[in-house]
mmCIF file of C-alpha atoms in Angstrom:
data_model
loop_
_atom_site.group_PDB
_atom_site.id
_atom_site.type_symbol
_atom_site.label_atom_id
_atom_site.label_comp_id
_atom_site.label_asym_id
_atom_site.label_seq_id
_atom_site.Cartn_x
_atom_site.Cartn_y
_atom_site.Cartn_z
ATOM 1 C CA UNK A 546 0.000 0.000 0.000
ATOM 2 C CA UNK A 547 2.773 2.414 0.954
ATOM 3 C CA UNK A 548 4.698 1.483 -2.149
ATOM 4 C CA UNK A 549 1.577 1.934 -4.252
ATOM 5 C CA UNK A 550 1.063 5.403 -2.823
ATOM 6 C CA UNK A 551 4.701 6.308 -3.355
ATOM 7 C CA UNK A 552 4.405 5.117 -6.904
ATOM 8 C CA UNK A 553 1.846 7.849 -7.536
ATOM 9 C CA UNK A 554 3.660 10.846 -6.109
ATOM 10 C CA UNK A 555 5.113 13.144 -8.789
ATOM 11 C CA UNK A 556 8.887 13.550 -8.543
ATOM 12 C CA UNK A 557 8.807 17.335 -7.891
ATOM 13 C CA UNK A 558 6.536 16.709 -4.871
ATOM 14 C CA UNK A 559 8.830 13.909 -3.693
ATOM 15 C CA UNK A 560 11.803 16.277 -3.938
ATOM 16 C CA UNK A 561 10.004 18.855 -1.795
ATOM 17 C CA UNK A 562 9.121 16.456 1.051
ATOM 18 C CA UNK A 563 12.681 16.483 2.519
ATOM 19 C CA UNK A 564 12.381 20.293 2.859
ATOM 20 C CA UNK A 565 9.258 19.874 4.953
ATOM 21 C CA UNK A 566 10.944 17.136 6.969
ATOM 22 C CA UNK A 567 13.895 19.430 7.769
ATOM 23 C CA UNK A 568 11.541 22.128 9.024
ATOM 24 C CA UNK A 569 9.286 19.753 10.950
ATOM 25 C CA UNK A 570 12.304 18.163 12.702
ATOM 26 C CA UNK A 571 13.413 21.654 13.694
ATOM 27 C CA UNK A 572 9.939 22.382 15.139
ATOM 28 C CA UNK A 573 9.979 19.101 17.076
ATOM 29 C CA UNK A 574 13.385 19.966 18.566
ATOM 30 C CA UNK A 575 11.957 23.335 19.583
ATOM 31 C CA UNK A 576 9.068 21.597 21.381
ATOM 32 C CA UNK A 577 6.332 22.669 18.939
ATOM 33 C CA UNK A 578 3.434 20.185 19.020
ATOM 34 C CA UNK A 579 1.259 21.080 16.019
ATOM 35 C CA UNK A 580 1.894 22.714 12.661
ATOM 36 C CA UNK A 581 -0.388 23.561 9.735
ATOM 37 C CA UNK A 582 0.597 23.633 6.071
ATOM 38 C CA UNK A 583 0.375 27.436 6.361
ATOM 39 C CA UNK A 584 2.844 27.285 9.249
ATOM 40 C CA UNK A 585 5.242 25.143 7.221
ATOM 41 C CA UNK A 586 4.837 27.528 4.278
ATOM 42 C CA UNK A 587 5.803 30.478 6.477
ATOM 43 C CA UNK A 588 8.792 28.599 7.898
ATOM 44 C CA UNK A 589 10.297 27.526 4.604
ATOM 45 C CA UNK A 590 9.024 30.278 2.328
ATOM 46 C CA UNK A 591 6.756 27.893 0.408
ATOM 47 C CA UNK A 592 3.250 27.820 -1.035
ATOM 48 C CA UNK A 593 0.658 26.600 1.554
ATOM 49 C CA UNK A 594 -1.675 24.937 -0.953
ATOM 50 C CA UNK A 595 1.212 23.129 -2.638
ATOM 51 C CA UNK A 596 2.446 21.920 0.754
ATOM 52 C CA UNK A 597 -1.031 20.681 1.714
ATOM 53 C CA UNK A 598 -1.244 18.855 -1.616
ATOM 54 C CA UNK A 599 2.228 17.312 -1.255
ATOM 55 C CA UNK A 600 1.433 16.123 2.284
ATOM 56 C CA UNK A 601 -1.812 14.535 1.066
ATOM 57 C CA UNK A 602 0.342 11.736 -0.380
ATOM 58 C CA UNK A 603 1.243 10.745 3.172
ATOM 59 C CA UNK A 604 -0.864 8.536 5.377
ATOM 60 C CA UNK A 605 -1.590 11.355 7.866
ATOM 61 C CA UNK A 606 -4.478 13.709 8.497
ATOM 62 C CA UNK A 607 -4.248 17.199 9.977
ATOM 63 C CA UNK A 608 -6.865 18.533 12.388
ATOM 64 C CA UNK A 609 -8.909 21.559 11.338
ATOM 65 C CA UNK A 610 -7.486 24.810 12.704
ATOM 66 C CA UNK A 611 -4.665 22.934 14.519
ATOM 67 C CA UNK A 612 -2.796 21.157 11.773
ATOM 68 C CA UNK A 613 -0.548 18.100 11.919
ATOM 69 C CA UNK A 614 0.946 16.586 15.038
ATOM 70 C CA UNK A 615 4.627 17.511 14.585
ATOM 71 C CA UNK A 616 6.266 14.299 15.834
ATOM 72 C CA UNK A 617 3.830 12.103 13.886
ATOM 73 C CA UNK A 618 4.347 14.151 10.718
ATOM 74 C CA UNK A 619 8.125 13.846 11.133
ATOM 75 C CA UNK A 620 7.805 10.085 11.541
ATOM 76 C CA UNK A 621 5.484 9.702 8.536
ATOM 77 C CA UNK A 622 7.737 11.834 6.343
ATOM 78 C CA UNK A 623 10.855 9.847 7.310
ATOM 79 C CA UNK A 624 9.014 6.594 6.675
ATOM 80 C CA UNK A 625 7.568 7.725 3.337
ATOM 81 C CA UNK A 626 10.961 8.992 2.154
ATOM 82 C CA UNK A 627 12.686 5.720 3.062
ATOM 83 C CA UNK A 628 14.941 7.403 5.632
ATOM 84 C CA UNK A 629 13.885 5.047 8.439
ATOM 85 C CA UNK A 630 15.086 1.929 6.613
ATOM 86 C CA UNK A 631 18.759 1.003 6.433
ATOM 87 C CA UNK A 632 20.087 0.820 2.880
ATOM 88 C CA UNK A 633 23.569 -0.682 2.598
ATOM 89 C CA UNK A 634 25.826 0.833 -0.033
ATOM 90 C CA UNK A 635 29.356 0.499 -1.375
ATOM 91 C CA UNK A 636 31.529 3.351 -2.639
ATOM 92 C CA UNK A 637 33.365 2.876 -5.931
ATOM 93 C CA UNK A 638 36.355 5.188 -5.963
ATOM 94 C CA UNK A 639 38.260 5.887 -2.760
ATOM 95 C CA UNK A 640 39.637 9.184 -4.047
ATOM 96 C CA UNK A 641 38.888 12.664 -2.834
ATOM 97 C CA UNK A 642 35.082 12.784 -3.219
ATOM 98 C CA UNK A 643 34.575 9.088 -2.429
ATOM 99 C CA UNK A 644 36.397 9.188 0.895
ATOM 100 C CA UNK A 645 34.742 12.550 1.684
ATOM 101 C CA UNK A 646 31.323 10.923 1.310
ATOM 102 C CA UNK A 647 32.430 7.867 3.297
ATOM 103 C CA UNK A 648 33.282 10.245 6.138
ATOM 104 C CA UNK A 649 29.943 12.052 6.032
ATOM 105 C CA UNK A 650 28.029 10.511 8.916
ATOM 106 C CA UNK A 651 25.022 12.659 7.886
ATOM 107 C CA UNK A 652 24.129 10.060 5.261
ATOM 108 C CA UNK A 653 23.283 7.462 7.896
ATOM 109 C CA UNK A 654 20.597 9.823 9.246
ATOM 110 C CA UNK A 655 18.964 9.481 5.847
ATOM 111 C CA UNK A 656 19.071 5.701 5.811
ATOM 112 C CA UNK A 657 22.277 5.234 3.827
ATOM 113 C CA UNK A 658 24.905 3.016 5.353
ATOM 114 C CA UNK A 659 28.148 2.892 3.341
ATOM 115 C CA UNK A 660 29.804 -0.359 4.397
ATOM 116 C CA UNK A 661 32.942 -0.465 2.221
ATOM 117 C CA UNK A 662 34.920 1.291 -0.459
ATOM 118 C CA UNK A 663 36.437 -0.133 -3.658
ATOM 119 C CA UNK A 664 39.305 1.046 -5.805
ATOM 120 C CA UNK A 665 41.730 -0.162 -8.471
ATOM 121 C CA UNK A 666 44.743 1.577 -6.933
ATOM 122 C CA UNK A 667 46.981 -0.997 -5.147
ATOM 123 C CA UNK A 668 48.161 1.773 -2.772
ATOM 124 C CA UNK A 669 44.589 2.192 -1.484
ATOM 125 C CA UNK A 670 43.416 -1.433 -1.458
ATOM 126 C CA UNK A 671 43.730 -2.857 2.044
ATOM 127 C CA UNK A 672 43.603 0.554 3.733
ATOM 128 C CA UNK A 673 40.571 1.930 5.602
ATOM 129 C CA UNK A 674 38.628 5.213 5.682
ATOM 130 C CA UNK A 675 36.998 5.989 9.028
ATOM 131 C CA UNK A 676 37.097 2.286 9.828
ATOM 132 C CA UNK A 677 35.570 1.267 6.488
ATOM 133 C CA UNK A 678 37.729 -1.140 4.461
ATOM 134 C CA UNK A 679 38.862 -0.373 0.901
ATOM 135 C CA UNK A 680 38.739 -3.501 -1.260
ATOM 136 C CA UNK A 681 39.873 -4.363 -4.758
ATOM 137 C CA UNK A 682 37.121 -3.702 -7.290
ATOM 138 C CA UNK A 683 37.644 -7.279 -8.517
ATOM 139 C CA UNK A 684 36.170 -8.477 -5.209
ATOM 140 C CA UNK A 685 32.967 -6.443 -5.651
ATOM 141 C CA UNK A 686 30.540 -9.314 -6.507
ATOM 142 C CA UNK A 687 31.727 -11.408 -3.562
ATOM 143 C CA UNK A 688 31.613 -8.504 -1.059
ATOM 144 C CA UNK A 689 28.197 -7.326 -2.250
ATOM 145 C CA UNK A 690 26.766 -10.778 -1.511
ATOM 146 C CA UNK A 691 28.642 -11.094 1.777
ATOM 147 C CA UNK A 692 27.623 -7.654 3.092
ATOM 148 C CA UNK A 693 24.039 -7.585 1.765
ATOM 149 C CA UNK A 694 24.555 -4.405 -0.260
ATOM 150 C CA UNK A 695 21.740 -2.741 -2.280
ATOM 151 C CA UNK A 696 23.302 0.412 -3.717
ATOM 152 C CA UNK A 697 26.541 1.199 -5.559
ATOM 153 C CA UNK A 698 27.878 4.753 -5.405
ATOM 154 C CA UNK A 699 30.116 5.994 -8.222
ATOM 155 C CA UNK A 700 32.741 8.583 -7.299
ATOM 156 C CA UNK A 701 35.547 7.593 -9.656
ATOM 157 C CA UNK A 702 37.258 9.871 -12.205
ATOM 158 C CA UNK A 703 34.849 10.597 -15.043
ATOM 159 C CA UNK A 704 36.678 8.371 -17.567
ATOM 160 C CA UNK A 705 36.046 5.302 -15.383
ATOM 161 C CA UNK A 706 32.402 6.094 -14.548
ATOM 162 C CA UNK A 707 30.941 3.639 -17.052
ATOM 163 C CA UNK A 708 33.368 0.873 -16.003
ATOM 164 C CA UNK A 709 32.416 1.386 -12.361
ATOM 165 C CA UNK A 710 28.721 1.256 -13.215
ATOM 166 C CA UNK A 711 29.260 -1.903 -15.278
ATOM 167 C CA UNK A 712 31.012 -3.492 -12.288
ATOM 168 C CA UNK A 713 28.086 -2.555 -10.012
ATOM 169 C CA UNK A 714 25.531 -3.973 -12.439
ATOM 170 C CA UNK A 715 27.728 -7.045 -12.922
ATOM 171 C CA UNK A 716 27.699 -7.593 -9.157
ATOM 172 C CA UNK A 717 23.902 -7.793 -9.313
ATOM 173 C CA UNK A 718 23.032 -4.400 -7.785
ATOM 174 C CA UNK A 719 19.955 -2.594 -9.062
ATOM 175 C CA UNK A 720 20.633 0.939 -7.836
ATOM 176 C CA UNK A 721 23.450 3.370 -8.668
ATOM 177 C CA UNK A 722 24.111 6.790 -7.175
ATOM 178 C CA UNK A 723 26.325 8.556 -9.691
ATOM 179 C CA UNK A 724 28.390 11.493 -8.441
ATOM 180 C CA UNK A 725 30.302 11.934 -11.702
ATOM 181 C CA UNK A 726 29.101 14.281 -14.442
ATOM 182 C CA UNK A 727 29.211 11.328 -16.875
ATOM 183 C CA UNK A 728 25.884 10.058 -18.268
ATOM 184 C CA UNK A 729 26.180 6.422 -17.248
ATOM 185 C CA UNK A 730 24.236 3.890 -19.322
ATOM 186 C CA UNK A 731 22.560 1.013 -17.485
ATOM 187 C CA UNK A 732 19.972 -1.713 -18.211
ATOM 188 C CA UNK A 733 16.309 -0.673 -17.819
ATOM 189 C CA UNK A 734 15.871 -2.509 -14.521
ATOM 190 C CA UNK A 735 18.632 -0.527 -12.795
ATOM 191 C CA UNK A 736 17.737 2.698 -10.968
ATOM 192 C CA UNK A 737 20.229 5.504 -11.514
ATOM 193 C CA UNK A 738 20.327 8.798 -9.628
ATOM 194 C CA UNK A 739 22.687 11.499 -10.856
ATOM 195 C CA UNK A 740 24.074 13.979 -8.345
ATOM 196 C CA UNK A 741 26.629 16.091 -10.099
ATOM 197 C CA UNK A 742 27.507 18.640 -7.465
ATOM 198 C CA UNK A 743 29.920 20.242 -9.923
ATOM 199 C CA UNK A 744 27.105 20.958 -12.411
ATOM 200 C CA UNK A 745 25.405 22.947 -9.663
ATOM 201 C CA UNK A 746 28.486 25.162 -9.537
ATOM 202 C CA UNK A 747 27.946 26.141 -13.180
ATOM 203 C CA UNK A 748 24.400 27.256 -12.390
ATOM 204 C CA UNK A 749 25.611 29.285 -9.417
ATOM 205 C CA UNK A 750 28.447 30.975 -11.360
ATOM 206 C CA UNK A 751 25.990 31.787 -14.136
ATOM 207 C CA UNK A 752 23.506 33.405 -11.775
ATOM 208 C CA UNK A 753 26.337 35.333 -10.094
ATOM 209 C CA UNK A 754 27.570 36.767 -13.375
ATOM 210 C CA UNK A 755 24.046 37.745 -14.421
ATOM 211 C CA UNK A 756 23.503 39.960 -11.388
ATOM 212 C CA UNK B 312 29.093 39.823 -24.352
ATOM 213 C CA UNK B 313 29.801 36.448 -22.753
ATOM 214 C CA UNK B 314 27.706 37.400 -19.750
ATOM 215 C CA UNK B 315 24.910 38.560 -22.031
ATOM 216 C CA UNK B 316 24.952 35.237 -23.852
ATOM 217 C CA UNK B 317 24.965 33.320 -20.597
ATOM 218 C CA UNK B 318 22.019 35.353 -19.454
ATOM 219 C CA UNK B 319 19.976 33.882 -22.287
ATOM 220 C CA UNK B 320 20.694 30.176 -21.829
ATOM 221 C CA UNK B 321 17.801 28.266 -20.224
ATOM 222 C CA UNK B 322 18.765 26.569 -16.960
ATOM 223 C CA UNK B 323 18.061 23.002 -18.189
ATOM 224 C CA UNK B 324 20.525 23.568 -21.058
ATOM 225 C CA UNK B 325 23.058 25.067 -18.647
ATOM 226 C CA UNK B 326 22.722 21.995 -16.449
ATOM 227 C CA UNK B 327 23.424 19.710 -19.406
ATOM 228 C CA UNK B 328 26.607 21.487 -20.524
ATOM 229 C CA UNK B 329 28.751 19.904 -17.740
ATOM 230 C CA UNK B 330 27.739 16.455 -19.053
ATOM 231 C CA UNK B 331 29.078 17.371 -22.492
ATOM 232 C CA UNK B 332 32.219 18.791 -20.894
ATOM 233 C CA UNK B 333 32.862 15.534 -19.020
ATOM 234 C CA UNK B 334 32.578 13.552 -22.256
ATOM 235 C CA UNK B 335 34.618 15.980 -24.339
ATOM 236 C CA UNK B 336 37.429 15.974 -21.730
ATOM 237 C CA UNK B 337 37.417 12.202 -21.907
ATOM 238 C CA UNK B 338 37.719 12.343 -25.719
ATOM 239 C CA UNK B 339 40.603 14.834 -25.466
ATOM 240 C CA UNK B 340 42.429 12.525 -23.064
ATOM 241 C CA UNK B 341 41.922 9.682 -25.532
ATOM 242 C CA UNK B 342 43.483 11.780 -28.280
ATOM 243 C CA UNK B 343 40.279 12.326 -30.296
ATOM 244 C CA UNK B 344 40.516 15.534 -32.365
ATOM 245 C CA UNK B 345 36.983 16.192 -33.607
ATOM 246 C CA UNK B 346 33.522 15.336 -32.389
ATOM 247 C CA UNK B 347 30.040 16.065 -33.733
ATOM 248 C CA UNK B 348 26.888 16.583 -31.675
ATOM 249 C CA UNK B 349 25.835 13.135 -32.919
ATOM 250 C CA UNK B 350 29.097 11.727 -31.553
ATOM 251 C CA UNK B 351 28.491 13.365 -28.173
ATOM 252 C CA UNK B 352 24.919 12.053 -28.212
ATOM 253 C CA UNK B 353 26.170 8.517 -28.776
ATOM 254 C CA UNK B 354 28.757 8.879 -26.018
ATOM 255 C CA UNK B 355 26.451 10.162 -23.312
ATOM 256 C CA UNK B 356 23.157 8.635 -24.433
ATOM 257 C CA UNK B 357 21.674 12.028 -25.315
ATOM 258 C CA UNK B 358 19.599 13.635 -28.062
ATOM 259 C CA UNK B 359 21.782 14.961 -30.945
ATOM 260 C CA UNK B 360 19.507 17.879 -31.863
ATOM 261 C CA UNK B 361 19.232 18.991 -28.237
ATOM 262 C CA UNK B 362 23.014 18.822 -27.886
ATOM 263 C CA UNK B 363 23.506 20.883 -31.058
ATOM 264 C CA UNK B 364 21.027 23.447 -29.745
ATOM 265 C CA UNK B 365 22.651 23.582 -26.294
ATOM 266 C CA UNK B 366 26.110 24.048 -27.846
ATOM 267 C CA UNK B 367 24.776 26.882 -30.043
ATOM 268 C CA UNK B 368 24.886 29.083 -26.906
ATOM 269 C CA UNK B 369 28.672 28.792 -26.970
ATOM 270 C CA UNK B 370 30.964 30.950 -29.044
ATOM 271 C CA UNK B 371 32.124 28.010 -31.191
ATOM 272 C CA UNK B 372 31.254 26.689 -34.630
ATOM 273 C CA UNK B 373 31.489 23.072 -35.724
ATOM 274 C CA UNK B 374 32.662 22.140 -39.229
ATOM 275 C CA UNK B 375 30.220 20.365 -41.533
ATOM 276 C CA UNK B 376 30.717 16.568 -41.481
ATOM 277 C CA UNK B 377 33.646 16.884 -39.009
ATOM 278 C CA UNK B 378 32.137 18.575 -35.970
ATOM 279 C CA UNK B 379 33.826 20.548 -33.219
ATOM 280 C CA UNK B 380 37.523 20.639 -32.463
ATOM 281 C CA UNK B 381 37.645 18.674 -29.200
ATOM 282 C CA UNK B 382 40.220 20.743 -27.274
ATOM 283 C CA UNK B 383 38.626 24.026 -28.339
ATOM 284 C CA UNK B 384 35.156 22.782 -27.366
ATOM 285 C CA UNK B 385 36.487 21.690 -23.976
ATOM 286 C CA UNK B 386 38.043 25.118 -23.448
ATOM 287 C CA UNK B 387 34.900 26.985 -24.528
ATOM 288 C CA UNK B 388 32.681 24.839 -22.295
ATOM 289 C CA UNK B 389 34.920 25.361 -19.262
ATOM 290 C CA UNK B 390 35.016 29.091 -19.936
ATOM 291 C CA UNK B 391 31.274 29.381 -20.480
ATOM 292 C CA UNK B 392 30.528 27.381 -17.321
ATOM 293 C CA UNK B 393 32.832 29.560 -15.217
ATOM 294 C CA UNK B 394 35.121 26.617 -14.395
ATOM 295 C CA UNK B 395 38.248 28.416 -15.677
ATOM 296 C CA UNK B 396 37.901 31.296 -13.207
ATOM 297 C CA UNK B 397 38.880 30.937 -9.554
ATOM 298 C CA UNK B 398 35.978 31.554 -7.179
ATOM 299 C CA UNK B 399 37.019 31.820 -3.537
ATOM 300 C CA UNK B 400 34.614 30.348 -1.014
ATOM 301 C CA UNK B 401 34.300 29.796 2.725
ATOM 302 C CA UNK B 402 32.686 26.791 4.387
ATOM 303 C CA UNK B 403 30.241 27.441 7.225
ATOM 304 C CA UNK B 404 30.100 24.331 9.378
ATOM 305 C CA UNK B 405 33.239 22.258 9.936
ATOM 306 C CA UNK B 406 31.267 19.135 10.790
ATOM 307 C CA UNK B 407 31.021 15.907 8.838
ATOM 308 C CA UNK B 408 29.787 17.184 5.461
ATOM 309 C CA UNK B 409 31.633 20.519 5.684
ATOM 310 C CA UNK B 410 35.053 18.980 6.255
ATOM 311 C CA UNK B 411 34.263 16.300 3.656
ATOM 312 C CA UNK B 412 33.695 19.001 1.045
ATOM 313 C CA UNK B 413 36.792 20.912 2.190
ATOM 314 C CA UNK B 414 38.782 17.756 1.476
ATOM 315 C CA UNK B 415 37.322 17.255 -1.992
ATOM 316 C CA UNK B 416 40.037 18.566 -4.268
ATOM 317 C CA UNK B 417 37.715 17.910 -7.217
ATOM 318 C CA UNK B 418 35.956 21.216 -6.561
ATOM 319 C CA UNK B 419 39.067 23.185 -7.531
ATOM 320 C CA UNK B 420 38.917 21.609 -11.002
ATOM 321 C CA UNK B 421 35.550 23.321 -11.337
ATOM 322 C CA UNK B 422 36.806 26.740 -10.259
ATOM 323 C CA UNK B 423 35.856 26.564 -6.588
ATOM 324 C CA UNK B 424 38.615 27.318 -4.115
ATOM 325 C CA UNK B 425 37.545 26.836 -0.488
ATOM 326 C CA UNK B 426 39.981 28.983 1.502
ATOM 327 C CA UNK B 427 38.736 28.573 5.090
ATOM 328 C CA UNK B 428 36.121 26.977 7.319
ATOM 329 C CA UNK B 429 34.022 28.561 10.065
ATOM 330 C CA UNK B 430 32.315 27.062 13.070
ATOM 331 C CA UNK B 431 30.820 28.020 16.446
ATOM 332 C CA UNK B 432 32.329 25.030 18.261
ATOM 333 C CA UNK B 433 35.324 26.169 20.398
ATOM 334 C CA UNK B 434 36.844 22.689 20.026
ATOM 335 C CA UNK B 435 37.071 23.172 16.248
ATOM 336 C CA UNK B 436 38.050 26.850 16.057
ATOM 337 C CA UNK B 437 41.801 27.165 15.612
ATOM 338 C CA UNK B 438 42.192 23.694 14.099
ATOM 339 C CA UNK B 439 42.746 22.986 10.401
ATOM 340 C CA UNK B 440 41.286 20.640 7.777
ATOM 341 C CA UNK B 441 43.688 19.649 5.017
ATOM 342 C CA UNK B 442 45.701 22.783 5.792
ATOM 343 C CA UNK B 443 42.646 25.062 5.703
ATOM 344 C CA UNK B 444 42.080 27.035 8.927
ATOM 345 C CA UNK B 445 38.827 26.825 10.905
ATOM 346 C CA UNK B 446 37.862 30.252 12.251
ATOM 347 C CA UNK B 447 35.197 31.522 14.625
ATOM 348 C CA UNK B 448 32.034 32.474 12.743
ATOM 349 C CA UNK B 449 32.236 35.863 14.514
ATOM 350 C CA UNK B 450 35.335 36.622 12.411
ATOM 351 C CA UNK B 451 33.532 35.949 9.103
ATOM 352 C CA UNK B 452 33.152 39.606 7.902
ATOM 353 C CA UNK B 453 36.824 40.340 8.563
ATOM 354 C CA UNK B 454 38.108 37.127 6.944
ATOM 355 C CA UNK B 455 35.846 37.503 3.913
ATOM 356 C CA UNK B 456 37.365 40.936 3.204
ATOM 357 C CA UNK B 457 40.892 39.763 3.964
ATOM 358 C CA UNK B 458 40.715 36.666 1.768
ATOM 359 C CA UNK B 459 38.660 38.122 -1.094
ATOM 360 C CA UNK B 460 35.866 35.579 -0.796
ATOM 361 C CA UNK B 461 32.825 35.529 -3.130
ATOM 362 C CA UNK B 462 30.811 32.485 -2.043
ATOM 363 C CA UNK B 463 29.586 31.159 1.300
ATOM 364 C CA UNK B 464 28.854 27.422 1.574
ATOM 365 C CA UNK B 465 26.354 26.257 4.202
ATOM 366 C CA UNK B 466 26.939 22.792 5.668
ATOM 367 C CA UNK B 467 25.732 23.347 9.233
ATOM 368 C CA UNK B 468 23.036 21.333 11.029
ATOM 369 C CA UNK B 469 19.642 22.200 9.559
ATOM 370 C CA UNK B 470 18.509 24.240 12.582
ATOM 371 C CA UNK B 471 21.398 26.675 12.080
ATOM 372 C CA UNK B 472 21.057 26.974 8.293
ATOM 373 C CA UNK B 473 19.254 30.328 8.365
ATOM 374 C CA UNK B 474 21.697 31.759 10.946
ATOM 375 C CA UNK B 475 24.645 30.699 8.793
ATOM 376 C CA UNK B 476 23.055 32.283 5.708
ATOM 377 C CA UNK B 477 22.357 35.488 7.656
ATOM 378 C CA UNK B 478 26.025 35.585 8.699
ATOM 379 C CA UNK B 479 27.120 35.145 5.069
ATOM 380 C CA UNK B 480 24.792 37.898 3.844
ATOM 381 C CA UNK B 481 25.887 40.075 6.788
ATOM 382 C CA UNK B 482 29.508 39.636 5.707
ATOM 383 C CA UNK B 483 28.574 41.126 2.345
ATOM 384 C CA UNK B 484 28.643 37.966 0.212
ATOM 385 C CA UNK B 485 26.169 37.680 -2.660
ATOM 386 C CA UNK B 486 26.256 33.935 -3.317
ATOM 387 C CA UNK B 487 25.320 30.999 -1.087
ATOM 388 C CA UNK B 488 25.694 27.292 -1.815
ATOM 389 C CA UNK B 489 23.290 25.570 0.558
ATOM 390 C CA UNK B 490 23.928 21.884 1.322
ATOM 391 C CA UNK B 491 21.218 21.657 3.997
ATOM 392 C CA UNK B 492 17.650 20.629 3.175
ATOM 393 C CA UNK B 493 16.440 23.880 4.806
ATOM 394 C CA UNK B 494 14.843 26.502 2.512
ATOM 395 C CA UNK B 495 17.068 29.448 3.376
ATOM 396 C CA UNK B 496 15.565 32.912 2.878
ATOM 397 C CA UNK B 497 17.847 35.624 1.487
ATOM 398 C CA UNK B 498 17.511 39.138 0.041
ATOM 399 C CA UNK B 499 16.674 39.330 -3.679
ATOM 400 C CA UNK B 500 20.203 40.326 -4.666
ATOM 401 C CA UNK B 501 21.758 37.175 -3.197
ATOM 402 C CA UNK B 502 22.154 34.089 -5.400
ATOM 403 C CA UNK B 503 21.274 30.833 -3.654
ATOM 404 C CA UNK B 504 21.924 27.345 -4.988
ATOM 405 C CA UNK B 505 20.423 24.405 -3.124
ATOM 406 C CA UNK B 506 22.211 21.061 -3.261
ATOM 407 C CA UNK B 507 20.484 18.720 -0.907
ATOM 408 C CA UNK B 508 22.236 15.441 -1.568
ATOM 409 C CA UNK B 509 19.997 13.803 1.032
ATOM 410 C CA UNK B 510 16.837 14.730 -0.922
ATOM 411 C CA UNK B 511 18.315 12.792 -3.842
ATOM 412 C CA UNK B 512 18.382 9.720 -1.616
ATOM 413 C CA UNK B 513 14.595 9.941 -1.200
ATOM 414 C CA UNK B 514 14.140 9.908 -4.960
ATOM 415 C CA UNK B 515 16.454 6.920 -5.312
ATOM 416 C CA UNK B 516 14.751 4.919 -2.532
ATOM 417 C CA UNK B 517 11.374 5.713 -4.087
ATOM 418 C CA UNK B 518 12.436 4.465 -7.516
ATOM 419 C CA UNK B 519 13.964 1.339 -5.935
ATOM 420 C CA UNK B 520 10.754 0.448 -4.114
ATOM 421 C CA UNK B 521 8.670 1.003 -7.250
ATOM 422 C CA UNK B 522 10.614 -1.577 -9.273
#
């Protein structure tokens, strides 16, 4: 039922839900008990009717004139967004960005548990980053099975992005989080999410120069 | 003239240009001399006519039947995207994500030079991350002037996101790169770019559960 509901939510609405969650968590920490969609709109500079519509995808009802119970709304948002489940992931590429992400404990708050790193560089294989082992990429299929991994993260140099993705798919994983600006090609049954933080820089520089 | 041209490019096209750059750099490293928009389309799994249209915003002409000179196209893309200029930035929040980003040398390849970190935690102030000093947030206005900083990056806990942004605006900076999921509010003349990598996780989990 939950999965069916999630299936129906449009992606822009799904992308907005974490904003509401951030604000609602803040309210809960401040001891606020109830919040309306108008209250959320004020807090995050959003549109109240859009917020009400987005929240209608959740299995929660607000009370007239009072709004949503803050701690329940936080819980329902975390559950709906998949942040309350633990998703095991491996990092391909133990270079600068890869090890940076392996050290970001914030990810675990959002349900992502990076359990190991992989590289092709003999100088890195056998070392550890914040207690997480770096293995040879050749051992990926074996380790994925052993560790019960669901997600492969790609943070290799751009020229190896496709190879890394092929290795992840070859190891039987069905989800890839791609941090390179390369457009990785994968079979239809593999989910790919592209997060090119460097592309965001271009947008920012552009807006800066237009002012 | 360049700025005027950049003013006219639609944001979706601007966001695609870094993909082309990644592929073109790869071709240059492989010793390829010319590439057509069809060639780029094949390489990144894109639409040739869209690529040709996107590249028409650049000050470069392809030759009939041959295409663009690879090294020139790479140069023009980097220039257009602002990656060839050095943009000095400060990091607000020397926690997990903040220090991770300060350690990502990849950012400098895209024109972003993080020169210092700032925090409110006395245990962190006075320390250094990869040789970059961590200062007291109270010293932000002074350091921004001293170091010639243009951009403030926000990687603080979500409940301090607005405070951090206010400090950046108060220090006279006109550009904020927000890594928190909080919808920061800023004056109209301040550019804000939101990169919530955690929100991307929600989209990935959702797609995974729908398969």
